[in-house]
Tab-separated table of C-alpha atoms in Angstrom:
chain	number	residue	atom	x	y	z
A	12	MET	CA	-62.436	-38.938	-17.736
A	13	ILE	CA	-65.988	-39.710	-19.701
A	14	TYR	CA	-66.064	-43.228	-21.313
A	15	ALA	CA	-68.591	-44.149	-24.008
A	16	ALA	CA	-71.006	-46.935	-22.533
A	17	ALA	CA	-70.922	-50.652	-23.994
A	18	GLY	CA	-73.383	-50.739	-26.515
A	19	ALA	CA	-74.058	-46.923	-26.742
A	20	SER	CA	-74.652	-44.747	-29.857
A	21	GLU	CA	-71.770	-42.523	-30.946
A	22	GLY	CA	-72.043	-39.750	-28.866
A	23	ASP	CA	-73.303	-41.152	-25.965
A	24	GLU	CA	-71.371	-41.052	-22.737
A	25	VAL	CA	-71.182	-42.066	-19.295
A	26	GLU	CA	-69.326	-40.632	-16.292
A	27	SER	CA	-66.119	-42.065	-15.433
A	28	VAL	CA	-66.154	-44.151	-12.344
A	29	ASP	CA	-63.556	-43.749	-9.923
A	30	LEU	CA	-61.375	-46.995	-9.569
A	31	ASP	CA	-60.717	-47.768	-6.035
A	32	TRP	CA	-57.828	-49.534	-6.113
A	33	GLU	CA	-56.818	-49.855	-2.489
A	34	GLN	CA	-60.097	-51.360	-1.517
A	35	GLY	CA	-60.707	-52.857	-4.636
A	36	ARG	CA	-64.383	-50.726	-5.249
A	37	ASN	CA	-65.883	-49.815	-8.240
A	38	LEU	CA	-63.307	-52.187	-10.323
A	39	ASN	CA	-66.178	-54.164	-12.385
A	40	CYS	CA	-66.452	-50.451	-13.873
A	41	CYS	CA	-63.312	-50.554	-15.492
A	42	ARG	CA	-63.372	-50.218	-19.258
A	43	GLU	CA	-60.219	-48.625	-20.236
A	44	PRO	CA	-57.195	-50.939	-21.268
A	45	GLY	CA	-54.640	-48.001	-20.037
A	46	ASP	CA	-56.229	-48.495	-16.581
A	47	VAL	CA	-55.443	-52.178	-16.167
A	48	ASP	CA	-52.024	-51.491	-17.796
A	49	ALA	CA	-50.962	-48.922	-15.181
A	50	ALA	CA	-52.723	-51.295	-12.660
A	51	PHE	CA	-50.302	-54.046	-13.571
A	52	ASP	CA	-47.203	-51.239	-13.730
A	53	ARG	CA	-48.050	-50.393	-10.137
A	54	GLY	CA	-48.394	-54.105	-8.886
A	55	GLU	CA	-52.044	-53.495	-7.688
A	56	GLU	CA	-53.732	-56.398	-5.688
A	57	HIS	CA	-56.823	-56.344	-7.592
A	58	VAL	CA	-55.619	-56.198	-11.179
A	59	GLY	CA	-57.280	-59.196	-12.179
A	60	VAL	CA	-60.947	-58.176	-10.923
A	61	ALA	CA	-60.510	-55.126	-13.084
A	62	LEU	CA	-59.172	-57.394	-15.917
A	63	ILE	CA	-62.354	-59.460	-15.738
A	64	ALA	CA	-64.221	-55.945	-15.881
A	65	LEU	CA	-62.382	-54.814	-18.919
A	66	VAL	CA	-63.449	-58.161	-20.582
A	67	HIS	CA	-67.070	-57.443	-19.854
A	68	ASN	CA	-66.964	-53.593	-20.544
A	69	ASN	CA	-64.526	-53.264	-23.549
A	70	PRO	CA	-65.652	-54.756	-26.847
A	71	ASP	CA	-62.150	-54.242	-28.667
A	72	THR	CA	-60.570	-57.918	-28.231
A	73	ASP	CA	-57.574	-56.531	-29.680
A	74	ALA	CA	-57.161	-54.418	-26.734
A	75	VAL	CA	-58.195	-56.894	-24.149
A	76	LEU	CA	-56.226	-59.786	-25.374
A	77	PRO	CA	-52.683	-58.445	-24.487
A	78	ARG	CA	-53.969	-57.333	-21.022
A	79	VAL	CA	-55.217	-61.011	-20.425
A	80	ALA	CA	-51.974	-62.649	-21.408
A	81	ARG	CA	-50.008	-60.031	-19.060
A	82	GLY	CA	-52.090	-61.266	-16.450
A	83	LEU	CA	-51.597	-64.925	-17.427
A	84	ARG	CA	-47.690	-64.248	-16.883
A	85	SER	CA	-48.098	-62.508	-13.399
A	86	PRO	CA	-46.169	-63.511	-10.725
A	87	ASN	CA	-49.450	-63.606	-8.325
A	88	PRO	CA	-51.041	-66.839	-8.758
A	89	GLU	CA	-54.452	-65.023	-7.779
A	90	THR	CA	-53.984	-62.934	-10.565
A	91	ARG	CA	-53.159	-65.709	-12.644
A	92	ARG	CA	-56.430	-67.275	-11.811
A	93	GLN	CA	-58.329	-64.369	-12.396
A	94	SER	CA	-56.529	-63.954	-15.520
A	95	LEU	CA	-57.736	-67.321	-16.807
A	96	LEU	CA	-61.512	-66.322	-15.737
A	97	ALA	CA	-60.783	-63.542	-17.873
A	98	LEU	CA	-59.562	-65.701	-20.815
A	99	THR	CA	-62.980	-67.753	-20.482
A	100	HIS	CA	-65.190	-64.609	-20.669
A	101	THR	CA	-63.208	-63.526	-23.650
A	102	ALA	CA	-63.707	-66.587	-25.238
A	103	ARG	CA	-67.659	-66.657	-24.505
A	104	LEU	CA	-67.940	-63.013	-25.004
A	105	HIS	CA	-65.850	-61.796	-27.752
A	106	GLY	CA	-65.794	-65.170	-29.525
A	107	ARG	CA	-62.183	-65.761	-29.846
A	108	VAL	CA	-58.862	-66.104	-28.212
A	109	ASP	CA	-55.277	-65.782	-29.855
A	110	ALA	CA	-52.190	-67.989	-30.147
A	111	ILE	CA	-50.225	-66.149	-27.372
A	112	THR	CA	-52.943	-66.822	-24.599
A	113	LEU	CA	-53.461	-70.087	-25.705
A	114	GLU	CA	-49.733	-71.024	-25.262
A	115	LEU	CA	-49.822	-69.303	-21.822
A	116	LEU	CA	-53.063	-71.398	-20.981
A	117	HIS	CA	-50.787	-74.489	-22.094
A	118	ALA	CA	-48.131	-73.863	-19.761
A	119	LEU	CA	-50.531	-73.314	-16.607
A	120	LEU	CA	-51.800	-76.202	-16.800
A	121	SER	CA	-48.841	-77.336	-15.139
A	122	ASP	CA	-48.785	-74.601	-12.402
A	123	ARG	CA	-48.859	-76.411	-9.145
A	124	THR	CA	-48.753	-73.315	-7.308
A	125	PRO	CA	-51.736	-72.526	-4.702
A	126	ILE	CA	-53.853	-69.628	-5.371
A	127	SER	CA	-53.061	-68.441	-1.717
A	128	VAL	CA	-51.113	-69.339	1.280
A	129	GLU	CA	-54.228	-70.638	2.836
A	130	SER	CA	-55.799	-72.299	-0.202
A	131	ALA	CA	-54.660	-75.931	-1.482
A	132	TYR	CA	-56.355	-75.043	-4.875
A	133	GLU	CA	-53.943	-74.589	-7.439
A	134	VAL	CA	-53.657	-72.400	-10.622
A	135	ARG	CA	-53.472	-75.628	-12.881
A	136	GLY	CA	-57.073	-76.252	-11.647
A	137	THR	CA	-58.164	-73.232	-13.221
A	138	ALA	CA	-56.304	-73.642	-16.264
A	139	THR	CA	-57.852	-77.258	-16.764
A	140	GLN	CA	-61.607	-75.601	-16.202
A	141	THR	CA	-60.268	-72.841	-18.837
A	142	VAL	CA	-59.608	-75.351	-21.646
A	143	GLY	CA	-62.964	-77.066	-20.848
A	144	ASP	CA	-64.721	-73.671	-21.228
A	145	LEU	CA	-62.890	-73.038	-24.683
A	146	GLN	CA	-64.041	-76.268	-25.912
A	147	VAL	CA	-67.770	-75.236	-25.084
A	148	PHE	CA	-67.336	-71.549	-26.221
A	149	LEU	CA	-65.310	-71.772	-29.444
A	150	PRO	CA	-65.551	-73.717	-32.420
A	151	SER	CA	-63.222	-76.484	-32.745
A	152	GLU	CA	-61.579	-75.198	-35.889
A	153	GLN	CA	-60.258	-71.942	-33.690
A	154	LEU	CA	-58.378	-74.101	-31.130
A	155	PRO	CA	-55.294	-76.002	-31.643
A	156	ALA	CA	-55.369	-79.951	-31.391
A	157	TRP	CA	-53.917	-79.853	-27.646
A	158	VAL	CA	-57.111	-77.994	-26.710
A	159	ASN	CA	-59.800	-80.109	-28.579
A	160	HIS	CA	-58.169	-83.493	-27.486
A	161	PHE	CA	-57.770	-82.479	-23.679
A	162	THR	CA	-59.887	-84.517	-21.298
A	163	GLY	CA	-58.460	-82.774	-18.058
A	164	CYS	CA	-57.553	-86.324	-16.720
């Protein structure tokens, strides 16, 4: 498969990179929404890493946000945490989020699930940080009142 490089002119191409799902290598090169969809379908452990890369490597926000929403719904708490990071990067790089991801973010503010068995850190901690990041990266008129008035306390 050949992908157009981010920021490349039409006709410029870059060789594809094999995404190593088992070891989690080269996932930072993920550009294709279909690769993330397939990883979600297979239940890949490192899908959140690829999702963050997708946000960085694919300028099509309309293609990125549904995958972020899917990650925010994941049963895996680490994938939810990484999807919250992807949402922050979407706001920073793409300048917008959508109503669905904001609704899912709102729900994750009460998610007390530990990120991993060894961790006392909960998903809601990253959700709280994400709200603060949205307040920084997006104009208040793009955000619902609950985000604009959120203090994290």
